[in-house]
Amino acid sequence: MEIFKHHFLIKKRSDLLAKEASFDIVSEMNKEEVKNAIQIAKKEIVNRFDFKGSISDIKMENDRLVLISEDDYKIGQVKDILASKLIKRGVPTKNLHYSESEHAFGGNVRQYADLVSGISKEHAKTINDMIKKSGIKVKMQNQDDQIRVTGKNRDDLQKVIALLREANLPIDLQFTNYR
């Protein structure tokens, strides 16, 4: 009986060692937090002295923000206010991709900001190439708008996470489902 118990423990330990660890690389924005940040930014704009009488506004239309103000300088201030509120709420500002400002009716200026969620095919290719060039022994699998990374060694997975955190990518990455 003792031999059987010992053999069972060895078998169980080897099963645990044989399993591969994994995690998912995602790029997500919490839209509820974005809405909250917009509300707080609007309150600040209404209460700030330099915006008195201004028509500055921020609106959310689907996956896009619309910023409106009198001139490019005020649009810049609105962007700064919004960015500070997003950062306080833990929303990655890297995932806001601003268009060029354009002149709207009445001499006002409008600017759009796309809310980027998910990893595009181009960014996934860049991430995969970075990991391959690093020489870390892991496997990558693209799954829609995320990437699954698997490896036998958890230290290798940690190295991949460190590599991607140091990389200067145009989107913010999160690492989820670490198993």
CSV table of C-alpha atoms in Angstrom, one decimal:
chain,number,residue,atom,x,y,z
A,1,MET,CA,0.0,0.0,0.0
A,2,GLU,CA,2.9,2.4,0.9
A,3,ILE,CA,4.5,1.7,-2.5
A,4,PHE,CA,1.3,2.5,-4.3
A,5,LYS,CA,0.9,5.8,-2.4
A,6,HIS,CA,4.5,6.8,-3.2
A,7,HIS,CA,4.0,5.9,-6.9
A,8,PHE,CA,0.8,8.0,-6.9
A,9,LEU,CA,2.5,11.0,-5.5
A,10,ILE,CA,5.4,10.8,-8.0
A,11,LYS,CA,2.9,10.4,-10.8
A,12,LYS,CA,0.9,13.4,-9.6
A,13,ARG,CA,4.0,15.5,-9.3
A,14,SER,CA,5.1,14.6,-12.8
A,15,ASP,CA,1.7,15.5,-14.2
A,16,LEU,CA,2.0,18.9,-12.6
A,17,LEU,CA,5.4,19.5,-14.1
A,18,ALA,CA,4.3,18.4,-17.5
A,19,LYS,CA,1.5,21.0,-17.7
A,20,GLU,CA,2.2,24.2,-19.5
A,21,ALA,CA,1.6,27.5,-18.0
A,22,SER,CA,-0.1,30.3,-20.0
A,23,PHE,CA,-1.5,33.8,-20.0
A,24,ASP,CA,-3.3,36.0,-22.4
A,25,ILE,CA,-2.1,39.4,-23.8
A,26,VAL,CA,-5.0,41.7,-24.2
A,27,SER,CA,-5.6,45.5,-24.7
A,28,GLU,CA,-8.9,46.6,-23.2
A,29,MET,CA,-10.5,49.8,-22.1
A,30,ASN,CA,-13.2,49.8,-19.4
A,31,LYS,CA,-15.9,51.9,-21.1
A,32,GLU,CA,-17.7,52.5,-17.8
A,33,GLU,CA,-14.6,54.1,-16.4
A,34,VAL,CA,-14.2,56.1,-19.5
A,35,LYS,CA,-17.8,57.4,-19.1
A,36,ASN,CA,-17.0,58.2,-15.4
A,37,ALA,CA,-13.8,60.1,-16.4
A,38,ILE,CA,-15.7,62.1,-19.0
A,39,GLN,CA,-18.4,63.1,-16.4
A,40,ILE,CA,-15.7,64.2,-13.9
A,41,ALA,CA,-13.8,66.1,-16.7
A,42,LYS,CA,-17.0,67.9,-17.8
A,43,LYS,CA,-17.6,69.1,-14.2
A,44,GLU,CA,-14.0,70.4,-14.0
A,45,ILE,CA,-14.4,72.2,-17.3
A,46,VAL,CA,-17.6,73.9,-16.1
A,47,ASN,CA,-16.0,75.0,-12.8
A,48,ARG,CA,-12.7,76.2,-14.1
A,49,PHE,CA,-12.2,80.0,-14.4
A,50,ASP,CA,-10.4,79.8,-17.8
A,51,PHE,CA,-13.4,77.9,-19.3
A,52,LYS,CA,-16.1,80.4,-18.1
A,53,GLY,CA,-18.3,81.1,-21.1
A,54,SER,CA,-16.6,78.5,-23.2
A,55,ILE,CA,-18.5,75.9,-25.2
A,56,SER,CA,-15.9,73.2,-24.5
A,57,ASP,CA,-17.5,69.7,-24.3
A,58,ILE,CA,-16.6,66.0,-24.4
A,59,LYS,CA,-19.0,63.4,-25.8
A,60,MET,CA,-18.8,59.7,-26.2
A,61,GLU,CA,-20.2,58.2,-29.5
A,62,ASN,CA,-19.8,54.4,-29.6
A,63,ASP,CA,-16.1,53.7,-29.5
A,64,ARG,CA,-15.1,57.3,-30.2
A,65,LEU,CA,-14.8,60.5,-28.2
A,66,VAL,CA,-15.6,63.9,-29.6
A,67,LEU,CA,-13.9,67.0,-28.1
A,68,ILE,CA,-15.2,70.4,-28.9
A,69,SER,CA,-13.9,73.9,-28.0
A,70,GLU,CA,-13.2,77.4,-29.4
A,71,ASP,CA,-9.6,76.9,-30.5
A,72,ASP,CA,-6.7,74.4,-30.6
A,73,TYR,CA,-5.3,75.7,-27.4
A,74,LYS,CA,-8.5,75.0,-25.5
A,75,ILE,CA,-8.8,71.6,-27.1
A,76,GLY,CA,-5.4,70.8,-25.8
A,77,GLN,CA,-6.5,71.8,-22.3
A,78,VAL,CA,-9.6,69.7,-22.6
A,79,LYS,CA,-7.4,66.7,-23.7
A,80,ASP,CA,-5.1,67.3,-20.6
A,81,ILE,CA,-8.1,67.4,-18.2
A,82,LEU,CA,-9.6,64.2,-19.8
A,83,ALA,CA,-6.2,62.5,-19.6
A,84,SER,CA,-5.7,63.3,-16.0
A,85,LYS,CA,-9.2,61.9,-15.1
A,86,LEU,CA,-8.6,58.8,-17.2
A,87,ILE,CA,-5.3,58.1,-15.4
A,88,LYS,CA,-6.9,58.5,-12.0
A,89,ARG,CA,-9.5,55.9,-13.0
A,90,GLY,CA,-6.9,53.4,-14.3
A,91,VAL,CA,-7.8,53.8,-18.0
A,92,PRO,CA,-4.8,53.5,-20.4
A,93,THR,CA,-4.4,56.8,-22.3
A,94,LYS,CA,-2.2,55.1,-24.8
A,95,ASN,CA,-5.4,53.5,-26.2
A,96,LEU,CA,-6.8,56.9,-27.2
A,97,HIS,CA,-5.8,57.6,-30.8
A,98,TYR,CA,-6.5,61.3,-31.6
A,99,SER,CA,-7.3,62.5,-35.1
A,100,GLU,CA,-6.2,65.9,-36.4
A,101,SER,CA,-8.4,68.8,-35.1
A,102,GLU,CA,-10.9,70.1,-37.6
A,103,HIS,CA,-12.8,73.4,-37.7
A,104,ALA,CA,-16.5,73.0,-37.1
A,105,PHE,CA,-19.5,75.4,-37.4
A,106,GLY,CA,-19.3,78.8,-35.7
A,107,GLY,CA,-15.5,78.9,-35.7
A,108,ASN,CA,-15.2,76.0,-33.2
A,109,VAL,CA,-12.7,73.2,-33.3
A,110,ARG,CA,-13.6,69.5,-33.1
A,111,GLN,CA,-11.3,66.6,-32.5
A,112,TYR,CA,-12.0,62.9,-32.4
A,113,ALA,CA,-10.3,60.2,-30.3
A,114,ASP,CA,-10.8,56.5,-31.1
A,115,LEU,CA,-11.0,54.2,-28.1
A,116,VAL,CA,-8.8,51.3,-29.1
A,117,SER,CA,-9.7,47.9,-27.6
A,118,GLY,CA,-8.2,44.6,-28.7
A,119,ILE,CA,-4.9,43.8,-30.4
A,120,SER,CA,-5.0,44.4,-34.2
A,121,LYS,CA,-3.3,42.0,-36.6
A,122,GLU,CA,-0.4,44.4,-37.2
A,123,HIS,CA,0.2,44.8,-33.5
A,124,ALA,CA,-0.1,41.1,-32.9
A,125,LYS,CA,2.5,40.5,-35.6
A,126,THR,CA,4.9,43.0,-33.9
A,127,ILE,CA,4.4,41.4,-30.5
A,128,ASN,CA,5.0,37.9,-31.9
A,129,ASP,CA,8.1,39.1,-33.7
A,130,MET,CA,9.5,40.7,-30.5
A,131,ILE,CA,8.9,37.5,-28.5
A,132,LYS,CA,10.5,35.3,-31.2
A,133,LYS,CA,13.6,37.6,-31.5
A,134,SER,CA,14.1,37.5,-27.8
A,135,GLY,CA,14.8,33.8,-27.9
A,136,ILE,CA,12.4,33.0,-25.0
A,137,LYS,CA,11.0,29.5,-25.4
A,138,VAL,CA,7.3,30.0,-25.5
A,139,LYS,CA,4.5,29.4,-28.0
A,140,MET,CA,2.2,32.2,-29.2
A,141,GLN,CA,-1.3,31.8,-30.6
A,142,ASN,CA,-3.4,34.7,-31.9
A,143,GLN,CA,-7.0,34.5,-30.8
A,144,ASP,CA,-9.2,37.2,-32.4
A,145,ASP,CA,-8.1,40.4,-30.6
A,146,GLN,CA,-5.8,38.8,-28.0
A,147,ILE,CA,-2.7,36.5,-27.9
A,148,ARG,CA,-2.3,33.4,-25.8
A,149,VAL,CA,1.3,32.7,-24.7
A,150,THR,CA,2.2,29.2,-23.3
A,151,GLY,CA,5.4,27.8,-22.0
A,152,LYS,CA,6.7,25.0,-19.8
A,153,ASN,CA,8.6,27.4,-17.6
A,154,ARG,CA,6.8,30.1,-15.6
A,155,ASP,CA,10.0,32.1,-15.5
A,156,ASP,CA,9.9,32.3,-19.3
A,157,LEU,CA,6.4,33.7,-19.1
A,158,GLN,CA,7.5,36.3,-16.6
A,159,LYS,CA,10.3,37.3,-19.0
A,160,VAL,CA,7.8,37.7,-21.8
A,161,ILE,CA,5.7,40.0,-19.6
A,162,ALA,CA,8.8,42.0,-18.6
A,163,LEU,CA,9.8,42.3,-22.3
A,164,LEU,CA,6.4,43.6,-23.4
A,165,ARG,CA,6.2,46.0,-20.5
A,166,GLU,CA,9.5,47.6,-21.6
A,167,ALA,CA,8.5,47.7,-25.2
A,168,ASN,CA,7.4,51.0,-26.7
A,169,LEU,CA,4.1,49.9,-28.3
A,170,PRO,CA,1.4,52.3,-29.4
A,171,ILE,CA,-1.2,50.4,-27.3
A,172,ASP,CA,-1.4,49.5,-23.7
A,173,LEU,CA,-1.2,45.8,-22.9
A,174,GLN,CA,-2.7,43.8,-20.0
A,175,PHE,CA,-1.8,40.3,-19.0
A,176,THR,CA,-4.7,38.1,-17.9
A,177,ASN,CA,-5.6,34.5,-17.2
A,178,TYR,CA,-2.2,33.6,-15.8
A,179,ARG,CA,-2.3,29.8,-15.2
